[in-house]
Each structure stands twice: as C-alpha cells, then as structure tokens.
Short mmCIF file of C-alpha atoms and ligand atoms in Angstrom, two decimals:
data_model
loop_
_atom_site.label_atom_id
_atom_site.label_comp_id
_atom_site.label_asym_id
_atom_site.label_seq_id
_atom_site.Cartn_x
_atom_site.Cartn_y
_atom_site.Cartn_z
CA UNK A 289 -0.04 0.13 -0.06
CA UNK A 290 1.65 3.54 -0.93
CA UNK A 291 1.85 5.68 1.86
CA UNK A 292 1.50 9.41 1.01
CA UNK A 293 4.43 11.83 1.95
CA UNK A 294 2.19 15.02 2.90
CA UNK A 295 4.00 18.28 2.33
CA UNK A 296 2.73 21.90 2.93
CA UNK A 297 2.03 22.93 -0.56
CA UNK A 298 2.60 22.59 -4.43
CA UNK A 299 6.17 24.20 -3.73
CA UNK A 300 7.27 21.99 -1.19
CA UNK A 301 6.07 18.80 -3.33
CA UNK A 302 8.16 20.17 -6.23
CA UNK A 303 11.43 20.66 -4.26
CA UNK A 304 11.06 17.22 -2.90
CA UNK A 305 10.25 15.75 -6.40
CA UNK A 306 13.49 17.67 -7.69
CA UNK A 307 15.49 15.94 -4.91
CA UNK A 308 14.05 12.51 -5.94
CA UNK A 309 15.07 13.11 -9.50
CA UNK A 310 18.45 14.23 -8.33
CA UNK A 311 18.89 11.33 -6.13
CA UNK A 312 18.13 9.13 -9.04
CA UNK A 313 20.51 10.56 -11.47
CA UNK A 314 23.38 10.53 -8.95
CA UNK A 315 22.70 6.80 -8.51
CA UNK A 316 22.22 6.09 -12.06
CA UNK A 317 23.64 8.91 -14.41
CA UNK A 318 22.38 7.05 -17.59
CA UNK A 319 18.70 6.97 -16.24
CA UNK A 320 15.90 6.66 -18.59
CA UNK A 321 13.53 9.15 -17.11
CA UNK A 322 9.91 9.07 -18.14
CA UNK A 323 8.29 12.45 -17.49
CA UNK A 324 4.49 13.46 -17.57
CA UNK A 325 3.67 16.92 -18.31
CA UNK A 326 0.40 18.84 -17.19
CA UNK A 327 0.17 21.54 -14.35
CA UNK A 328 1.73 19.26 -11.41
CA UNK A 329 5.29 18.44 -12.14
CA UNK A 330 6.40 21.29 -14.28
CA UNK A 331 7.94 23.19 -11.23
CA UNK A 332 9.92 20.23 -10.23
CA UNK A 333 11.33 20.07 -13.70
CA UNK A 334 12.36 23.74 -13.56
CA UNK A 335 14.02 23.02 -10.34
CA UNK A 336 15.71 20.06 -11.75
CA UNK A 337 16.96 22.32 -14.51
CA UNK A 338 18.40 24.74 -12.08
CA UNK A 339 20.24 22.09 -10.28
CA UNK A 340 21.63 20.65 -13.69
CA UNK A 341 22.57 24.12 -14.85
CA UNK A 342 25.13 24.24 -11.71
CA UNK A 343 26.03 20.67 -11.92
CA UNK A 344 26.15 19.69 -15.88
CA UNK A 345 27.30 16.13 -15.11
CA UNK A 346 23.83 15.55 -13.49
CA UNK A 347 22.12 15.02 -16.70
CA UNK A 348 25.15 14.53 -18.93
CA UNK A 349 24.08 11.05 -19.76
CA UNK A 350 20.43 10.76 -18.78
CA UNK A 351 17.68 10.00 -21.48
CA UNK A 352 14.05 11.50 -21.31
CA UNK A 353 11.01 10.01 -22.60
CA UNK A 354 8.02 11.77 -22.94
CA UNK A 355 5.00 9.89 -21.18
CA UNK A 356 2.15 10.94 -23.62
CA UNK A 357 1.16 13.18 -26.39
CA UNK A 358 -2.05 14.58 -27.59
CA UNK A 359 -2.85 13.37 -31.11
CA UNK A 360 -3.15 16.11 -33.65
CA UNK A 361 -0.79 18.52 -31.89
CA UNK A 362 2.86 18.91 -33.26
CA UNK A 363 6.00 19.17 -31.18
CA UNK A 364 6.00 22.94 -31.82
CA UNK A 365 2.50 23.26 -30.70
CA UNK A 366 2.57 25.42 -27.39
CA UNK A 367 -0.09 23.04 -25.86
CA UNK A 368 1.70 19.84 -26.80
CA UNK A 369 3.36 17.70 -24.15
CA UNK A 370 6.70 17.52 -26.03
CA UNK A 371 6.65 21.55 -26.14
CA UNK A 372 6.31 21.64 -22.52
CA UNK A 373 9.07 19.42 -21.68
CA UNK A 374 11.60 20.84 -24.26
CA UNK A 375 10.84 24.29 -22.91
CA UNK A 376 11.29 23.25 -19.37
CA UNK A 377 14.06 20.76 -19.38
CA UNK A 378 15.22 19.53 -22.82
CA UNK A 379 16.44 22.74 -24.33
CA UNK A 380 17.75 24.29 -21.15
CA UNK A 381 19.99 21.28 -20.59
CA UNK A 382 20.78 20.37 -24.16
CA UNK A 383 19.09 16.83 -24.01
CA UNK A 384 17.75 17.15 -27.51
CA UNK A 385 19.58 14.24 -28.89
CA UNK A 386 18.33 12.15 -25.72
CA UNK A 387 14.78 13.31 -25.83
CA UNK A 388 12.34 10.68 -27.25
CA UNK A 389 8.71 11.57 -27.80
CA UNK A 390 5.61 10.68 -29.41
CA UNK A 391 5.01 12.73 -32.71
CA UNK A 392 1.56 13.70 -32.23
CA UNK A 393 1.21 14.70 -35.96
CA UNK A 394 2.19 11.16 -37.22
CA UNK A 395 0.03 10.13 -40.15
CA UNK A 396 -0.34 6.90 -38.65
CA UNK A 397 -0.56 7.20 -34.98
CA UNK A 398 -0.68 3.49 -34.15
CA UNK A 399 2.64 3.01 -36.13
CA UNK A 400 4.01 6.06 -34.23
CA UNK A 401 2.96 4.04 -30.85
CA UNK A 402 4.66 0.82 -32.16
CA UNK A 403 7.82 2.84 -32.95
CA UNK A 404 7.78 3.98 -29.28
CA UNK A 405 7.02 0.60 -28.06
CA UNK A 406 9.99 -0.65 -29.92
CA UNK A 407 12.30 1.97 -28.72
CA UNK A 408 11.32 1.23 -25.06
CA UNK A 409 11.62 -2.49 -25.55
CA UNK A 410 15.18 -1.93 -26.88
CA UNK A 411 16.31 0.78 -24.44
CA UNK A 412 14.19 0.43 -21.43
CA UNK A 413 13.02 -0.38 -18.79
CA UNK A 414 12.00 3.02 -17.36
CA UNK A 415 14.28 3.97 -14.42
CA UNK A 416 12.56 6.74 -12.83
CA UNK A 417 8.86 7.72 -13.84
CA UNK A 418 7.37 10.93 -12.68
CA UNK A 419 3.57 10.73 -13.12
CA UNK A 420 0.51 13.10 -12.33
CA UNK A 421 -2.91 12.16 -11.23
CA UNK A 422 -6.06 12.68 -13.54
CA UNK A 423 -9.12 13.68 -12.02
CA UNK A 424 -10.60 10.39 -13.33
CA UNK A 425 -7.52 8.38 -12.12
CA UNK A 426 -6.04 8.25 -15.53
CA UNK A 427 -2.09 7.96 -15.65
CA UNK A 428 -0.79 9.30 -18.96
CA UNK A 429 -3.56 8.82 -21.12
CA UNK A 430 -4.44 5.37 -19.65
CA UNK A 431 -8.14 5.98 -19.37
CA UNK A 432 -10.55 4.04 -17.04
CA UNK A 433 -11.81 1.10 -18.91
CA UNK A 434 -12.80 -2.57 -18.28
CA UNK A 435 -9.23 -3.53 -19.72
CA UNK A 436 -6.03 -1.36 -19.87
CA UNK A 437 -3.25 -1.64 -22.58
CA UNK A 438 0.05 -2.68 -21.50
CA UNK A 439 2.36 -0.96 -24.05
CA UNK A 440 2.36 2.42 -25.96
CA UNK A 441 -0.99 2.78 -27.85
CA UNK A 442 -3.57 5.28 -29.27
CA UNK A 443 -6.18 6.06 -26.50
CA UNK A 444 -9.68 7.37 -26.92
CA UNK A 445 -9.61 10.53 -24.51
CA UNK A 446 -12.25 10.82 -21.86
CA UNK A 447 -14.28 13.89 -21.56
CA UNK A 448 -12.19 14.82 -18.38
CA UNK A 449 -8.99 14.69 -20.45
CA UNK A 450 -10.57 16.72 -23.25
CA UNK A 451 -11.33 19.16 -20.45
CA UNK A 452 -7.62 19.36 -19.17
CA UNK A 453 -6.22 22.88 -18.81
CA UNK A 454 -3.31 22.17 -21.09
CA UNK A 455 -5.41 22.17 -24.23
CA UNK A 456 -7.82 24.65 -23.53
CA UNK A 457 -6.06 27.34 -25.50
CA UNK A 458 -4.98 25.00 -28.32
CA UNK A 459 -5.83 25.75 -31.67
CA UNK A 460 -7.12 22.22 -32.55
CA UNK A 461 -8.89 19.77 -30.32
CA UNK A 462 -6.82 16.56 -29.90
CA UNK A 463 -8.15 13.76 -31.81
CA UNK A 464 -6.51 10.96 -29.39
CA UNK A 465 -4.14 10.41 -27.10
CA UNK A 466 -0.77 8.69 -27.63
CA UNK A 467 0.52 7.19 -24.66
CA UNK A 468 2.67 4.63 -22.77
CA UNK A 469 0.91 1.58 -21.43
CA UNK A 470 0.16 0.67 -17.95
CA UNK A 471 2.75 -2.23 -18.21
CA UNK A 472 5.40 0.17 -19.17
CA UNK A 473 4.60 2.23 -16.12
CA UNK A 474 4.48 -0.53 -13.64
CA UNK A 475 7.64 -1.95 -14.78
CA UNK A 476 9.47 1.17 -14.26
CA UNK A 477 12.21 0.61 -11.46
CA UNK A 478 10.66 3.43 -9.59
CA UNK A 479 7.94 5.59 -9.93
CA UNK A 480 6.97 8.92 -8.32
CA UNK A 481 3.30 10.12 -8.25
CA UNK A 482 2.72 13.73 -7.67
CA UNK A 483 -0.70 14.98 -6.35
CA UNK A 484 -1.46 18.66 -5.44
CA UNK A 485 -4.36 21.02 -5.21
CA UNK A 486 -7.99 20.95 -4.35
CA UNK A 487 -9.37 19.27 -7.49
CA UNK A 488 -7.29 16.04 -6.46
CA UNK A 489 -8.80 15.52 -3.10
CA UNK A 490 -11.35 13.17 -4.32
CA UNK A 491 -8.98 11.23 -6.62
CA UNK A 492 -6.29 10.91 -4.12
CA UNK A 493 -8.89 9.64 -1.56
CA UNK A 494 -10.01 7.21 -4.00
CA UNK A 495 -6.40 6.02 -4.59
CA UNK A 496 -5.74 5.84 -0.81
CA UNK A 497 -8.89 4.04 -0.36
CA UNK A 498 -6.88 0.95 -1.65
CA UNK A 499 -9.30 -0.81 -3.94
CA UNK A 500 -7.60 -1.67 -7.33
CA UNK A 501 -9.51 -1.28 -10.52
CA UNK A 502 -8.89 -0.81 -14.16
CA UNK A 503 -11.79 1.76 -13.61
CA UNK A 504 -9.04 3.94 -11.81
CA UNK A 505 -5.88 3.23 -13.54
CA UNK A 506 -3.76 4.94 -10.85
CA UNK A 507 -4.70 2.17 -8.36
CA UNK A 508 -2.51 -0.11 -10.12
CA UNK A 509 0.56 1.83 -8.49
CA UNK A 510 -0.58 0.16 -5.18
CA UNK A 511 1.06 -3.03 -6.81
CA UNK A 512 4.45 -1.40 -7.59
CA UNK A 513 7.07 -2.12 -5.24
CA UNK A 514 8.89 1.11 -5.51
CA UNK A 515 6.25 3.74 -5.94
CA UNK A 516 6.53 7.06 -3.95
CA UNK A 517 3.45 9.38 -3.50
CA UNK A 518 4.08 12.89 -2.88
CA UNK A 519 1.07 15.14 -2.11
CA UNK A 520 0.16 18.49 -0.78
CA UNK A 521 -2.00 18.97 2.37
CA UNK A 522 -4.66 20.39 0.19
CA UNK A 523 -5.12 17.39 -1.90
CA UNK A 524 -4.78 15.19 1.18
CA UNK A 525 -7.60 17.04 2.97
CA UNK A 526 -5.73 17.76 5.85
CA UNK A 527 -2.70 19.82 7.43
CA UNK A 528 0.88 18.32 6.56
CA UNK A 529 2.06 16.61 9.59
C1 F6R B 766 0.17 14.83 -18.93
C2 F6R B 766 -0.31 13.38 -18.22
C3 F6R B 766 -1.46 13.70 -17.46
C4 F6R B 766 -1.45 14.22 -16.43
C5 F6R B 766 -2.69 14.36 -15.62
C6 F6R B 766 -2.64 15.50 -14.57
O1 F6R B 766 1.26 14.28 -19.91
O2 F6R B 766 0.32 12.40 -18.58
O3 F6R B 766 -1.79 12.20 -17.16
O4 F6R B 766 -0.38 13.85 -15.56
O5 F6R B 766 -3.82 14.69 -16.33
O6 F6R B 766 -2.43 16.57 -15.01
P1 F6R B 766 -2.33 17.84 -14.12
O7 F6R B 766 -0.87 17.82 -13.52
O8 F6R B 766 -2.28 19.11 -14.84
O9 F6R B 766 -3.24 17.85 -13.00
#
C-alpha cells in the first residue's frame, strides 16, 4: 500500500520531487526518465534544470522519454506535451539528442506508438517515472476502462482529459492520446506520483482507499514495489504533519 508523503504545498512537493530526481540521477547517471507534463510536475522540472545548470554532470548521460502526447498537436504546438518538456528541461539542458517523444502529428498514430514501444523494448526499462494523477484516475492517457493496454497505444480521450487545462487554448482539439501503457509504467524501476491542489482531493482519497481497479488506473500503482506518492496538504484534505 503506498503511504503518501504529505507536504505543505505545491512548492514543497516540487522541491521534494526535484530532490528525488537528483538522487536517481546521482545513483544511475544514464537513467531513462519518463516524464509526464500537465500542471503538477512542471515546477519540479524547472528546479531540476536549475540544479543541472550548476552541475552539468547530473544530466550528461540521462535520457528523457515523454510519457504521452495529444494526437493532432505537433511538437512545436504550445499545448503539446513535447513542447512543455522541451521548454522546461530538454532545451535548457541540451538534451535534444536524448529526448524521445511521440509525434502527435504522425500520419499513422498506431505505427507511431509501435515505434515508441519498440524503442522502449530496446532501451528500457524506465528507471524513474514521474506521473501526475488525472481527475478520473488516469495515468498518462491510460483512461478508466474494463481493460487497460500494456504498452504504447492510441487512446480514446475521456471527456475529463479533453477538459484538461493544457489544451484549453489549443488551436485544434486533440483527436486522441498517444501514451505509454500500464505495463510500461508498472515495470518502471521507480515511480513518483505527484498529487497537489483541491481538485485532486477526491481522486487521491479514492487512490488511498486501496481498491485496485482498471476503472481507476492509478490504483494499479498500489502493486508497484517502489512507488513514492508526494502530495500536498490540500489534496490530502488535512494539514501536513
Ligand atoms: C500529462 C499526463 C496526464 C497528467 C494528468 C494530471 O502528460 O500524463 O496524465 O499527468 O492529467 O494533470 P495535471 O498535473 O495538470 O493535474
């Protein structure tokens, strides 16, 4: 059962998440990092970029894999997941040659997912995976369903994902999600789930309720032997201890 580490606020969670990433990079400099975007982890990535700027060896060998992408949005679209990661981490640290991402504009999204799946099979497993919690319990674009997909796949987006703040200003409505699958995430050596803010109170309570169900994909992290959950007091619904 994952025990949450409850911190005061989003900034404290971001600082602790940056520490977690730095520790993993020190332990395994060639780590394959798999990173979510969305609002929750971006400050942690900015803090990691600051640390790496003063200690370039930290990220001199790591590889960064983008967890997911909005189908129909290109890498230069301001709303795309790739654009967020490039701006926060990849470009400031010069990781372009070691950045692997879905092409949201691929003419054949299924073939694009097969390309990423083959890459991960050859270069995986993921060493350290940073995830955010969807309001509906999704991880990446692994949406609640009767059955979940193990590897990279094209996902039909739920209404809740289509309402995500990231894409509200997008010029085009995404057609689908391209995402790593649940086995890719649960086979990561270590996982960090970050949960902050008032909208995550209900989802976090459900996660901590302990029932494991494909109807709430994040609940599968309860089975992971090395998952860390960082949350703030607001998401947890009580003051940090
Ligand atoms: C984005 C992603 C999503 C988000 C989730 C939480 O790359 O994988 O699963 O992590 O929707 O988003 P925020 O952090 O914006 O609440």
